[in-house]
mmCIF file of C-alpha atoms (C1' of nucleotides) in Angstrom:
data_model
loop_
_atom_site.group_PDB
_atom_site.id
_atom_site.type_symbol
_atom_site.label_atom_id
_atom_site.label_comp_id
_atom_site.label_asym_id
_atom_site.label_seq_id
_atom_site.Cartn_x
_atom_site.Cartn_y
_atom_site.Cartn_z
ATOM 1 C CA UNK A 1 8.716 -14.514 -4.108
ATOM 2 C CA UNK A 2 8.702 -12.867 -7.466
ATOM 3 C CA UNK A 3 9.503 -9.836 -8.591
ATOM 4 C CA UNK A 4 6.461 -8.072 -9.005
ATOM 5 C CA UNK A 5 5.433 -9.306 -5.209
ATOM 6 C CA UNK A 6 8.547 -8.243 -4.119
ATOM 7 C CA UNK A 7 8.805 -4.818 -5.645
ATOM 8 C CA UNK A 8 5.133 -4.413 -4.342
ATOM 9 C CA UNK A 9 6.176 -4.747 -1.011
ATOM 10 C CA UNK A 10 8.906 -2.870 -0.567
ATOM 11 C CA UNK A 11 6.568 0.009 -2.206
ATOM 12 C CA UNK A 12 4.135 -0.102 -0.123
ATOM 13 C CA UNK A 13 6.424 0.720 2.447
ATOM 14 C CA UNK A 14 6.424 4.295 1.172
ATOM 15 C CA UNK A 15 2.849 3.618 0.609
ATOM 16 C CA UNK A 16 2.051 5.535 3.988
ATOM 17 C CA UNK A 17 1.989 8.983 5.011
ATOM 18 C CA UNK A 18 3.956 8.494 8.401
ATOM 19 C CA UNK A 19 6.694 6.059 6.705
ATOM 20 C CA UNK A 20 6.690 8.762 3.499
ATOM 21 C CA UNK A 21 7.744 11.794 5.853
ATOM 22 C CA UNK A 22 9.937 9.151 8.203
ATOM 23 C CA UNK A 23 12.256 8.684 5.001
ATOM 24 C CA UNK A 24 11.908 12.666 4.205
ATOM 25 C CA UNK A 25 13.310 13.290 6.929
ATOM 26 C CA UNK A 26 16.013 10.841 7.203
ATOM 27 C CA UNK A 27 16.481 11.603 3.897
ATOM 28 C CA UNK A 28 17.771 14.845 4.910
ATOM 29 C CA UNK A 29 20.236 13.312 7.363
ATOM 30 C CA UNK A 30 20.515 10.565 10.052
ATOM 31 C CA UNK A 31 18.380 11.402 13.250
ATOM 32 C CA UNK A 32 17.583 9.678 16.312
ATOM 33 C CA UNK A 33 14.596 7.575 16.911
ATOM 34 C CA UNK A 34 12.748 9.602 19.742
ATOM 35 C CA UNK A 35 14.021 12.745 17.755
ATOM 36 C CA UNK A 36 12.774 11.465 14.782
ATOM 37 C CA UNK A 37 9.135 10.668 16.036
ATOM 38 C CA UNK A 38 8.989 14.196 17.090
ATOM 39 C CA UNK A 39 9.905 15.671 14.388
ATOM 40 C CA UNK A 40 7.382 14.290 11.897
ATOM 41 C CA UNK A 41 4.554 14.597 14.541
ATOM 42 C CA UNK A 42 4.016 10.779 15.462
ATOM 43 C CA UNK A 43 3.805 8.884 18.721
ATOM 44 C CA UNK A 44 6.802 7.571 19.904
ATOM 45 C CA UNK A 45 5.464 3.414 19.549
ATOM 46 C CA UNK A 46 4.005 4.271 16.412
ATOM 47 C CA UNK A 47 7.101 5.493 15.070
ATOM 48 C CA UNK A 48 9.129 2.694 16.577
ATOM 49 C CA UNK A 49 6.447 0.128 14.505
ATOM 50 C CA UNK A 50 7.292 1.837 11.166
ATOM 51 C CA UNK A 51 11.066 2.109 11.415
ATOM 52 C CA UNK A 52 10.993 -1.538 12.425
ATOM 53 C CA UNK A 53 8.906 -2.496 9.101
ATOM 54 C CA UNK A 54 11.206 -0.106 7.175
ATOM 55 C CA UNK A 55 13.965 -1.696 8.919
ATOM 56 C CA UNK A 56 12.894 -5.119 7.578
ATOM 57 C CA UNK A 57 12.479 -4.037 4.400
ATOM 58 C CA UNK A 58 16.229 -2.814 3.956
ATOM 59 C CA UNK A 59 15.210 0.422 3.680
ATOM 60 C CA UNK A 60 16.940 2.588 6.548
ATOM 61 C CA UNK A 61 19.220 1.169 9.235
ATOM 62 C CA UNK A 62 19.613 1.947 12.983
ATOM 63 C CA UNK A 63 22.809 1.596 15.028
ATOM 64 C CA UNK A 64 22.835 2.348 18.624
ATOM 65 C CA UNK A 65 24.751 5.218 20.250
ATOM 66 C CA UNK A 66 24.556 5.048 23.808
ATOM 67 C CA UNK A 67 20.658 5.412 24.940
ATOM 68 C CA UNK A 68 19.818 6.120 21.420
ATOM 69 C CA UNK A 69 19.226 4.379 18.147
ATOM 70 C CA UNK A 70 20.218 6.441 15.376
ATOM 71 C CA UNK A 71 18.316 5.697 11.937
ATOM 72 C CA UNK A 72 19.507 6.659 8.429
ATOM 73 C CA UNK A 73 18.456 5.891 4.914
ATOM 74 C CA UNK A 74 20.081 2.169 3.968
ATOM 75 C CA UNK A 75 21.749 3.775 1.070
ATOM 76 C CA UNK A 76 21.272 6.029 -2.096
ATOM 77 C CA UNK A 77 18.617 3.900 -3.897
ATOM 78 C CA UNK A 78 16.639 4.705 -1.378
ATOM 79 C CA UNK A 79 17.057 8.624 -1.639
ATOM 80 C CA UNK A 80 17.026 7.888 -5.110
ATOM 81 C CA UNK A 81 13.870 5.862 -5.185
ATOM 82 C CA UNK A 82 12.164 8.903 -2.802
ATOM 83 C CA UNK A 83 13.293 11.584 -4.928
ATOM 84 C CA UNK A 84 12.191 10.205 -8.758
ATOM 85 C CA UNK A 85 8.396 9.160 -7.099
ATOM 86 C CA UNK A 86 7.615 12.176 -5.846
ATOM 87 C CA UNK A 87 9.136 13.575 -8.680
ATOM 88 C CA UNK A 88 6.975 12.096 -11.339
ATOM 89 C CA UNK A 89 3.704 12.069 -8.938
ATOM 90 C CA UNK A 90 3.717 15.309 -8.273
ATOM 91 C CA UNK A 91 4.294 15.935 -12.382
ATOM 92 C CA UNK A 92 1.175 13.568 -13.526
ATOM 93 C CA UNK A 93 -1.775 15.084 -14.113
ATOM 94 C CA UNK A 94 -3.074 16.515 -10.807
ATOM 95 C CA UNK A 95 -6.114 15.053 -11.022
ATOM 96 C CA UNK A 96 -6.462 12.621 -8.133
ATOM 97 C CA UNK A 97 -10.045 11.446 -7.757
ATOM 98 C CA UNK A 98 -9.909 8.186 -6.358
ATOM 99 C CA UNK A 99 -13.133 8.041 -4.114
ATOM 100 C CA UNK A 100 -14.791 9.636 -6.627
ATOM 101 C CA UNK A 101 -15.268 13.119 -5.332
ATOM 102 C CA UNK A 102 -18.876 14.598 -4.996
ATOM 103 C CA UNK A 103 -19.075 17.396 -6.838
ATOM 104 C CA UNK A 104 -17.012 17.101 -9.609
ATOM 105 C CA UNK A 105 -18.943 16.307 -12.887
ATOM 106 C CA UNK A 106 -16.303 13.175 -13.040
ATOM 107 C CA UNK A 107 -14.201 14.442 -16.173
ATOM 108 C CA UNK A 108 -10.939 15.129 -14.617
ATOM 109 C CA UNK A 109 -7.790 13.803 -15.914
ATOM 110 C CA UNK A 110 -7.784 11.854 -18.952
ATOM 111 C CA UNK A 111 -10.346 8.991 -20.694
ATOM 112 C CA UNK A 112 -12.112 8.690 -17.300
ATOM 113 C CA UNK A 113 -14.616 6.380 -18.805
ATOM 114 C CA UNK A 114 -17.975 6.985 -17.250
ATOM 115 C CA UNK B 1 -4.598 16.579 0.756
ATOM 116 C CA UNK B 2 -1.052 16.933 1.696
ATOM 117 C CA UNK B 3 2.041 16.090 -0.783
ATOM 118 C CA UNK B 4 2.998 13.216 1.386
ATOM 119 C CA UNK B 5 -0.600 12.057 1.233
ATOM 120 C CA UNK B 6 -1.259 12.422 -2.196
ATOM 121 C CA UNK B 7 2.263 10.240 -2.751
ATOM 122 C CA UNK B 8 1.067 8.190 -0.811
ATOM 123 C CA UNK B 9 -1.768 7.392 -2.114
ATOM 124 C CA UNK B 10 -0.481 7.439 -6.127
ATOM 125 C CA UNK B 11 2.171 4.875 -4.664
ATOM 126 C CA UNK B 12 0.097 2.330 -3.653
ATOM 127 C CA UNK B 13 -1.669 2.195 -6.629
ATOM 128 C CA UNK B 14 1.834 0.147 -7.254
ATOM 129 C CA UNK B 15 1.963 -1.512 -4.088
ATOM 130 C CA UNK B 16 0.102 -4.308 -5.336
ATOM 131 C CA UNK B 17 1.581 -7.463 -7.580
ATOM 132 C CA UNK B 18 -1.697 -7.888 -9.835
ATOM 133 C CA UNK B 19 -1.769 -3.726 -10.206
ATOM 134 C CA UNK B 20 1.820 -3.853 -11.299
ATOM 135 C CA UNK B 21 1.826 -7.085 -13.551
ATOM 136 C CA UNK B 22 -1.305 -4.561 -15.153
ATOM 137 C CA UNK B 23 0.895 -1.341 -15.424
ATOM 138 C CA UNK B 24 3.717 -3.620 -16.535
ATOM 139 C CA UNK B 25 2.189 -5.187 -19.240
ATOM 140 C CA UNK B 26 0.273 -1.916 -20.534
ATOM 141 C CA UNK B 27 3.755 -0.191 -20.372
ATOM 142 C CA UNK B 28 4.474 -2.640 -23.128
ATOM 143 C CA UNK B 29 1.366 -0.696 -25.275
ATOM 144 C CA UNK B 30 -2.364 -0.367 -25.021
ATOM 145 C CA UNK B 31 -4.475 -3.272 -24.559
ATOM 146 C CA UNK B 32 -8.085 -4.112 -24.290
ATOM 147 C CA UNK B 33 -10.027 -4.789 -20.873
ATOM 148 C CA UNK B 34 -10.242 -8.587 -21.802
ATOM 149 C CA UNK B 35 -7.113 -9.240 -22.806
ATOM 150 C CA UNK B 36 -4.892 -7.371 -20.241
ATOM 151 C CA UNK B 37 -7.169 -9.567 -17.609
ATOM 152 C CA UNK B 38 -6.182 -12.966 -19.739
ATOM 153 C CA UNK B 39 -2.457 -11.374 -19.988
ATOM 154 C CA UNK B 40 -1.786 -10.884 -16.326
ATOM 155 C CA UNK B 41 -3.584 -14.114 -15.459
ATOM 156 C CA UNK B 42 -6.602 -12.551 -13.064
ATOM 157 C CA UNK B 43 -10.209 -12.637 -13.315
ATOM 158 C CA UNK B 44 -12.032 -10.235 -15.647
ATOM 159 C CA UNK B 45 -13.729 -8.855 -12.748
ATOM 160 C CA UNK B 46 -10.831 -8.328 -10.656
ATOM 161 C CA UNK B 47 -9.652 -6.574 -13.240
ATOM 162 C CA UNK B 48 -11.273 -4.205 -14.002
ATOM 163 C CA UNK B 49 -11.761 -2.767 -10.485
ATOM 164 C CA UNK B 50 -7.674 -2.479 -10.225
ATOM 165 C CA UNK B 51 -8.070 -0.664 -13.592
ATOM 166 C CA UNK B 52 -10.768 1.963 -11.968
ATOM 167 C CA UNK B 53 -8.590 2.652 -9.206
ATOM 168 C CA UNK B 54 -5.614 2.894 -11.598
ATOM 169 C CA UNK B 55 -8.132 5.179 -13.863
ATOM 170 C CA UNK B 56 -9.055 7.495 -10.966
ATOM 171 C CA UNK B 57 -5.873 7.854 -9.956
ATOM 172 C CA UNK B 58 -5.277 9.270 -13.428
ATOM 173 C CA UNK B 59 -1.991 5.870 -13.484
ATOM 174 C CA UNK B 60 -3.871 5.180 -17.259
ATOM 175 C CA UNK B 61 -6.447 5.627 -19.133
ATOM 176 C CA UNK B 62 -9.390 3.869 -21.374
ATOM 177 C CA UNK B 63 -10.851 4.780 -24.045
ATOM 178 C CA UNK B 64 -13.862 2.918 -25.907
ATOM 179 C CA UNK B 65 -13.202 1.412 -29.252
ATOM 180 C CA UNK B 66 -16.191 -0.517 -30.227
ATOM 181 C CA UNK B 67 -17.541 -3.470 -27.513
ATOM 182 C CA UNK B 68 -14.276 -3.224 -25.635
ATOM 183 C CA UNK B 69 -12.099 -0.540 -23.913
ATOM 184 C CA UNK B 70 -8.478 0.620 -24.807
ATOM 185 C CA UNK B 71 -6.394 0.740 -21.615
ATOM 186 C CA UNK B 72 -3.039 2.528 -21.604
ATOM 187 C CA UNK B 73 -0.538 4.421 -19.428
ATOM 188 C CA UNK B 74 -1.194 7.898 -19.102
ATOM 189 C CA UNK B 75 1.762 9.035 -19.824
ATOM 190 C CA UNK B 76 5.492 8.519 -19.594
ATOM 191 C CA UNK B 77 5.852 9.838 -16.333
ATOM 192 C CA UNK B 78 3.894 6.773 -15.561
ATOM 193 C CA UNK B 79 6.022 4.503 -17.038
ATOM 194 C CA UNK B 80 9.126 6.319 -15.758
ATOM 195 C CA UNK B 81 7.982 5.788 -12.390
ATOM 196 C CA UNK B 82 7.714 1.933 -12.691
ATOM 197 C CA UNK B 83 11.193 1.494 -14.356
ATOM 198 C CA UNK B 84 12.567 3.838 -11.204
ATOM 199 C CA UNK B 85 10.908 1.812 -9.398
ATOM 200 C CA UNK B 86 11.673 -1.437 -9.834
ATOM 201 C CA UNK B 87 15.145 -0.410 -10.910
ATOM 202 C CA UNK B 88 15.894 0.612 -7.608
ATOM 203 C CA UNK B 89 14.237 -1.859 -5.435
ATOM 204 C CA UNK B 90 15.670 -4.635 -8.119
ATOM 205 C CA UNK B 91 19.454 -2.930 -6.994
ATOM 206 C CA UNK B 92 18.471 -2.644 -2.717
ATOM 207 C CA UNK B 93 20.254 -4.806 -0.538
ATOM 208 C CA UNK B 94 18.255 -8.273 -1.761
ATOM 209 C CA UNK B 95 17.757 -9.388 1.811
ATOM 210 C CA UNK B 96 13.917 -8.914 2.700
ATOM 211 C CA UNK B 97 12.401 -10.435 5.960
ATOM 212 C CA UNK B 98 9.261 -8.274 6.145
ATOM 213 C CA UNK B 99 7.585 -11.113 8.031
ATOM 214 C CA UNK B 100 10.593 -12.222 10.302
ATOM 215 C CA UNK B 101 11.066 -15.346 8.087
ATOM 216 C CA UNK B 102 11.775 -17.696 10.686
ATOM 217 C CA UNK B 103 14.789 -19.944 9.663
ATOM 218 C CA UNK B 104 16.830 -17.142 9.026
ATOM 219 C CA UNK B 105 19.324 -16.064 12.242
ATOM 220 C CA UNK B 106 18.215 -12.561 11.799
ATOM 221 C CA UNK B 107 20.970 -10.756 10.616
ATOM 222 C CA UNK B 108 20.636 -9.877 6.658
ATOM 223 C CA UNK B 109 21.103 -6.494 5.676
ATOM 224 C CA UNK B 110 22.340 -3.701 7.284
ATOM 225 C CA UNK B 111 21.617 -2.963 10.453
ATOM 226 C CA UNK B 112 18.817 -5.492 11.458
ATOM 227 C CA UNK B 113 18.944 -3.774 14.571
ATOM 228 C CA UNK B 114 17.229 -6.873 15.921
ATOM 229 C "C1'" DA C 1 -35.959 -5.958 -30.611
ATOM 230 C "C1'" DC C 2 -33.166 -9.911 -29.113
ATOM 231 C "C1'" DG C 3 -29.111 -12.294 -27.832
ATOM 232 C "C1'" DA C 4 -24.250 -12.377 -27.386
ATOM 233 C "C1'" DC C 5 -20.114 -10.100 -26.083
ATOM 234 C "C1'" DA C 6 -17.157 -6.721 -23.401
ATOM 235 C "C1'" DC C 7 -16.892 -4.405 -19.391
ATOM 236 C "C1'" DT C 8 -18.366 -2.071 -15.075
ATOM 237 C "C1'" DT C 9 -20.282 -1.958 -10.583
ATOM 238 C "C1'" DG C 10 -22.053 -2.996 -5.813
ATOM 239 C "C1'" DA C 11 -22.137 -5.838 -1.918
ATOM 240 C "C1'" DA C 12 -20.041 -9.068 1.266
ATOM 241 C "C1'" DG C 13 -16.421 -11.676 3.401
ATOM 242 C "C1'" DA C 14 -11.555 -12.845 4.242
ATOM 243 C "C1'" DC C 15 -7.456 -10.439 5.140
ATOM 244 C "C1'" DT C 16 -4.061 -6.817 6.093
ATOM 245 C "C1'" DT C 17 -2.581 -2.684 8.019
ATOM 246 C "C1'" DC C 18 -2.150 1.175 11.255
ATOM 247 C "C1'" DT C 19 -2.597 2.997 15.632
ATOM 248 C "C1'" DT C 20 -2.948 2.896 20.613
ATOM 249 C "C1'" DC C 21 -2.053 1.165 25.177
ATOM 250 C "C1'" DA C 22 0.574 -1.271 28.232
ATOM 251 C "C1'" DT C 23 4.650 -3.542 29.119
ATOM 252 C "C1'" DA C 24 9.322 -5.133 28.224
ATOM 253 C "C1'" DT C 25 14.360 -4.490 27.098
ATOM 254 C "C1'" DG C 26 18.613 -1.884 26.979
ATOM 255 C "C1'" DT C 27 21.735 1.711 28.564
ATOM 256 C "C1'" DA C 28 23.484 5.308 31.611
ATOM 257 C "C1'" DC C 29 24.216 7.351 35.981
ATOM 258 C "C1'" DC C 30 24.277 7.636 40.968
ATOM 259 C "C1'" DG D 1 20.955 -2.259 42.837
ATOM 260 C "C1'" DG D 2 17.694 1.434 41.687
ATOM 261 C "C1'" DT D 3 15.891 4.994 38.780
ATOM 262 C "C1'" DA D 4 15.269 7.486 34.655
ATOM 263 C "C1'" DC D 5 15.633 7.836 29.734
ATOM 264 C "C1'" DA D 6 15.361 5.748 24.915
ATOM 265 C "C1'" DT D 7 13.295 2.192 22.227
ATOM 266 C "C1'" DA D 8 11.092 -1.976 21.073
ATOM 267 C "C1'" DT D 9 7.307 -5.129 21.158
ATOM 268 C "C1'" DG D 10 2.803 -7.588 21.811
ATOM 269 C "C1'" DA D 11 -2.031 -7.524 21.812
ATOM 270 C "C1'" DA D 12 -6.406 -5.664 20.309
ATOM 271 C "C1'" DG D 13 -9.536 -2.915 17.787
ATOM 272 C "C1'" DA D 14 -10.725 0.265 13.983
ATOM 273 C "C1'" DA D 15 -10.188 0.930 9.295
ATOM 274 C "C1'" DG D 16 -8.882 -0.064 4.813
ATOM 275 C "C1'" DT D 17 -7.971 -3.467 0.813
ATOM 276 C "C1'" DC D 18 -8.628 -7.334 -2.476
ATOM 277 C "C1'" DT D 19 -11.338 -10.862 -4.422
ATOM 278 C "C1'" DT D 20 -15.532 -13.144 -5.658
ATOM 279 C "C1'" DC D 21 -20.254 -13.368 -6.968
ATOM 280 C "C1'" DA D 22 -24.168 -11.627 -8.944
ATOM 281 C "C1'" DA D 23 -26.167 -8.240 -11.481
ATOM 282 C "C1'" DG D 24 -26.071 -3.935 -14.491
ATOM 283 C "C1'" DT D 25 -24.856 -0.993 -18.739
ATOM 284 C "C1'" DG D 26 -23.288 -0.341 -23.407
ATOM 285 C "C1'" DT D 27 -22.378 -2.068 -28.236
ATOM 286 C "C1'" DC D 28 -22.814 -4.908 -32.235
ATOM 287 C "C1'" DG D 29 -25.024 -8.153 -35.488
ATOM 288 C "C1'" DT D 30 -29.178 -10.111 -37.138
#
DNA sequence: ACGACACTTGAAGACTTCTTCATATGTACC
DNA sequence: GGTACATATGAAGAAGTCTTCAAGTGTCGT
């Protein structure tokens, strides 16, 4: 696998609503899986799918504690990796588009060339 | 649109090899339509649709200049992201297994909570 | 105006991906 | 052992994505 396939997959891990507000809130500290589902408003299988693709990935961990598995971030890259893309995206120009809205004379961000 | 939605969305605009072989080699400067396609090895067709997605997205921009078109990055938050990027994921625990590689006893990073 | 070049676009098919539903596995407690 | 709680997993369908193929538009040179 190269390196552009592999840094492609691992984004498009936070490629995802659900997974994006998964590591937000681990982000913020460790949290149970059940917990954790809750908390960002997702069923509790659907959740389970994601952590276990996020899992793969390297990107958080879960150990178990008693009934419970509790998931956290792998480590600071991660937090790291969070924090400077939503960073930037929500600095670049504002001017999302991408199924090119109706309405809009199409002229929004920069050398949109149409 | 949400924030996590709107990341979302901007990030998987890099979630792809060919669009990041594209982003990577315009980082490098501005390039025409063509050439980029010859560059990153991918049909001229192909191409260009990555390169309207990236352009709606407002990821870079084209302008004309005679029979072809001038792609570049935006701007450098653009380019800031992809270095974070693949800095980061470059420095993660190495060990993917996305696909449960089979060969591999299942126990690579952290905790492969198997 | 015509032909060649540079690029864009739409449609269609092969693939992935995400979610849901149902079921399985693991752990605790009685 | 039996039951309840906490998660994980498999299968299946809906939806989205990427590539290819076949035109379409814009620009230049003659």
């Amino acid at each position: 696998m190269d390196s552009a396939t592999r840094v492609a997959t691992t984004l498009q891990a936070l490629a995802t609503p659900s997974r994006l507000l998964i590591l937000a809130r681990l982000r913020e500290g460790p949290c149970a899986a059940t917990e954790l589902a809750a908390e960002v408003g997702m069923e509790q299988s659907a959740c389970s799918h994601q952590l276990r693709l996020l899992r793969n990935l390297g990107l958080v961990v879960g150990r178990r504690q008693g009934r419970s598995v509790i998931y956290a971030l792998y480590d600071g890259h991660v937090a790291e990796l969070l924090d400077q893309a939503v960073y930037h995206i929500e600095h670049l120009r504002l001017g999302l588009s991408d199924g090119a809205e109706p309405g809009l004379p199409e002229e929004t961000p920069p050398g949109t060339a149409r």
